[in-house]
XYZ file of C-alpha atoms in Angstrom:
219
model
C 42.799 -47.654 21.989
C 45.059 -46.239 24.643
C 48.159 -46.543 23.016
C 48.619 -43.042 22.382
C 47.930 -41.533 25.585
C 51.500 -40.769 26.320
C 51.379 -38.469 23.710
C 48.135 -37.402 23.770
C 48.795 -36.436 27.426
C 51.301 -33.894 28.714
C 50.888 -35.299 32.426
C 51.618 -39.495 31.547
C 53.423 -40.273 33.795
C 54.942 -43.195 32.779
C 53.708 -45.507 36.185
C 55.070 -42.841 38.668
C 52.373 -41.736 41.170
C 49.670 -38.894 39.622
C 49.273 -36.044 42.919
C 47.124 -34.068 44.450
C 46.952 -30.490 42.825
C 47.720 -32.013 39.665
C 45.759 -32.200 36.260
C 44.115 -35.874 35.901
C 45.638 -37.482 32.664
C 43.221 -37.129 29.812
C 41.994 -40.267 27.426
C 39.941 -41.414 25.232
C 38.232 -44.661 25.479
C 35.898 -47.143 25.125
C 32.777 -47.958 27.740
C 29.912 -49.699 27.276
C 28.065 -46.115 26.889
C 30.230 -45.379 23.337
C 33.616 -43.523 23.315
C 34.213 -41.253 26.290
C 36.842 -38.197 26.533
C 37.970 -37.205 29.359
C 38.180 -33.610 29.142
C 35.056 -33.418 27.580
C 33.350 -33.269 31.380
C 35.312 -30.338 32.470
C 32.770 -28.212 34.145
C 32.175 -31.212 36.216
C 33.338 -32.897 38.949
C 34.147 -36.824 38.031
C 34.828 -39.821 40.134
C 36.817 -42.034 38.323
C 37.245 -45.229 39.924
C 39.060 -48.451 39.476
C 38.375 -51.863 40.132
C 40.512 -55.096 40.249
C 37.904 -56.733 37.914
C 34.294 -57.675 36.313
C 32.871 -60.411 37.974
C 34.146 -60.506 41.053
C 32.023 -60.430 44.906
C 33.321 -57.335 46.532
C 33.422 -55.337 42.812
C 30.137 -56.015 42.490
C 28.591 -55.347 45.993
C 30.366 -51.626 45.808
C 28.571 -51.204 41.987
C 25.445 -51.993 43.339
C 25.521 -49.546 45.707
C 27.134 -46.953 43.069
C 24.445 -47.544 40.900
C 21.816 -46.841 43.654
C 23.699 -43.864 44.760
C 24.391 -42.466 41.388
C 21.524 -40.036 41.887
C 23.022 -38.422 44.826
C 26.454 -37.833 42.967
C 24.681 -36.348 40.294
C 22.573 -33.771 42.436
C 26.445 -32.460 43.115
C 27.246 -31.984 39.252
C 29.348 -35.479 39.744
C 29.679 -38.099 37.155
C 30.854 -41.707 38.311
C 33.415 -43.400 35.917
C 34.046 -46.537 36.657
C 37.898 -48.423 34.835
C 39.049 -51.894 34.913
C 41.838 -53.508 32.561
C 38.363 -56.243 31.529
C 37.566 -56.078 28.267
C 34.076 -53.867 26.731
C 32.715 -57.488 26.474
C 33.453 -58.366 29.839
C 31.777 -55.027 31.131
C 28.541 -55.494 28.806
C 27.981 -59.206 30.310
C 28.892 -57.611 34.109
C 26.638 -55.194 34.154
C 23.995 -57.467 32.050
C 24.508 -60.117 35.113
C 24.030 -57.566 38.055
C 20.512 -56.165 36.093
C 19.370 -59.991 36.558
C 20.799 -61.655 38.953
C 20.019 -58.125 41.332
C 17.476 -56.126 39.370
C 19.980 -53.260 39.418
C 20.412 -51.496 36.798
C 24.237 -50.163 36.380
C 23.593 -46.177 34.534
C 26.869 -45.066 34.168
C 30.185 -45.660 32.235
C 32.852 -48.756 32.611
C 35.933 -47.834 30.880
C 37.582 -50.587 29.685
C 41.955 -50.600 30.047
C 42.795 -53.439 28.340
C 46.744 -52.298 27.841
C 46.357 -51.000 31.203
C 47.605 -47.467 29.613
C 45.243 -45.326 31.809
C 46.189 -47.244 34.607
C 49.521 -46.368 34.081
C 49.383 -42.416 33.353
C 47.086 -42.390 36.670
C 49.875 -44.532 38.776
C 47.742 -47.285 39.443
C 50.163 -49.743 38.503
C 54.180 -50.019 38.339
C 55.372 -49.820 34.277
C 56.797 -53.559 34.985
C 53.250 -54.576 36.212
C 50.865 -57.446 34.288
C 48.179 -56.980 36.059
C 46.078 -54.905 38.258
C 44.441 -57.259 40.845
C 45.566 -55.252 43.533
C 44.027 -51.753 42.380
C 40.941 -50.132 44.023
C 41.456 -47.153 43.534
C 39.280 -43.593 43.287
C 39.921 -40.514 41.911
C 38.173 -37.101 42.682
C 38.755 -34.692 39.915
C 37.471 -31.033 39.723
C 35.302 -28.874 37.055
C 38.766 -27.985 36.217
C 40.298 -31.154 35.388
C 42.482 -31.252 38.827
C 43.220 -34.433 41.026
C 41.530 -32.655 44.129
C 42.014 -36.636 46.229
C 42.706 -39.715 45.980
C 41.877 -43.013 47.724
C 43.454 -46.212 47.758
C 42.064 -49.817 48.853
C 43.431 -53.537 48.572
C 41.330 -55.994 46.541
C 40.537 -58.122 49.672
C 38.554 -54.843 51.165
C 35.566 -53.049 49.660
C 35.136 -48.926 50.050
C 32.334 -47.434 51.322
C 30.269 -44.998 49.042
C 28.833 -43.122 51.540
C 32.209 -41.869 52.616
C 33.532 -41.760 48.529
C 29.958 -39.077 48.886
C 31.098 -37.039 51.823
C 34.459 -37.314 50.425
C 33.517 -35.281 47.594
C 30.613 -32.759 49.911
C 33.965 -31.856 51.635
C 35.881 -30.996 48.775
C 32.939 -29.159 47.403
C 32.733 -27.323 50.947
C 36.383 -26.305 51.114
C 36.364 -25.327 47.203
C 36.341 -21.812 47.945
C 39.617 -21.668 49.993
C 36.635 -20.351 53.222
C 36.528 -23.524 54.844
C 38.240 -26.743 56.635
C 36.020 -29.210 57.724
C 37.215 -31.466 60.434
C 37.063 -35.049 61.555
C 33.827 -36.843 60.658
C 32.456 -33.838 59.108
C 28.812 -33.958 57.429
C 27.275 -31.341 55.322
C 24.602 -28.753 57.485
C 28.280 -29.414 60.113
C 30.246 -26.735 61.590
C 33.844 -26.210 60.231
C 36.969 -24.430 60.665
C 38.016 -21.048 59.404
C 41.063 -21.617 57.771
C 44.608 -21.593 59.413
C 45.619 -17.943 60.465
C 48.851 -17.016 59.215
C 49.713 -13.800 60.849
C 50.863 -13.794 64.852
C 49.124 -10.994 65.365
C 45.814 -12.346 64.265
C 46.683 -15.655 66.612
C 47.149 -13.641 69.394
C 43.929 -11.301 68.862
C 42.082 -14.320 68.677
C 43.144 -16.288 71.830
C 43.593 -19.651 73.313
C 40.909 -20.811 71.050
C 42.731 -20.109 67.337
C 43.461 -23.801 66.236
C 40.257 -25.118 66.532
C 37.850 -21.836 65.860
C 34.733 -22.792 64.685
C 32.179 -20.489 62.677
C 29.894 -19.369 64.550
C 27.029 -20.070 62.088
C 26.425 -23.628 60.704
C 26.914 -24.128 56.683
C 24.407 -26.040 54.724
């Protein structure tokens, strides 16, 4: 299924690290929602998130929260895509188990990657690695298919879904190039002006040039 990824994706990394600003490697893969082609999602933001294994406590807690917050991501024109090296039957059984035990429907696709082709294309695994136990990565991909942010967590530490949502909101806020977001920024907070590059402009602004806020709160 994914064995031809190196032939179909010009930015296949063969185990090296993917970088922010690069085109996200394309792939065609099976999911519990049917076959999926990443490039078919152009025009939408995509949050591709890897989890070490199905039927594990930390991953289950993440997926329950992601399911409950899916409408908030959808409202921001963002598609959620899970991925692990587990097989499609495993994904289907895990989703059914979550529904039966917790009463939560998982509404987003989960990609199978048993050959680890996708994991290697995204630099999640070294080319010599034989498992994905340490992989808990998130890739924020913009509507043009470009990677705009990446986060990595060890397998023992669960991610904060609220922070994943905040990161998406911040990326969308700065996408036009007219603002920077300060520490802890939330939608509606003040933003920073882009860094001034000309000495004359810095002198005119005065000593507050580095942290000059916009005069109007942005929603």
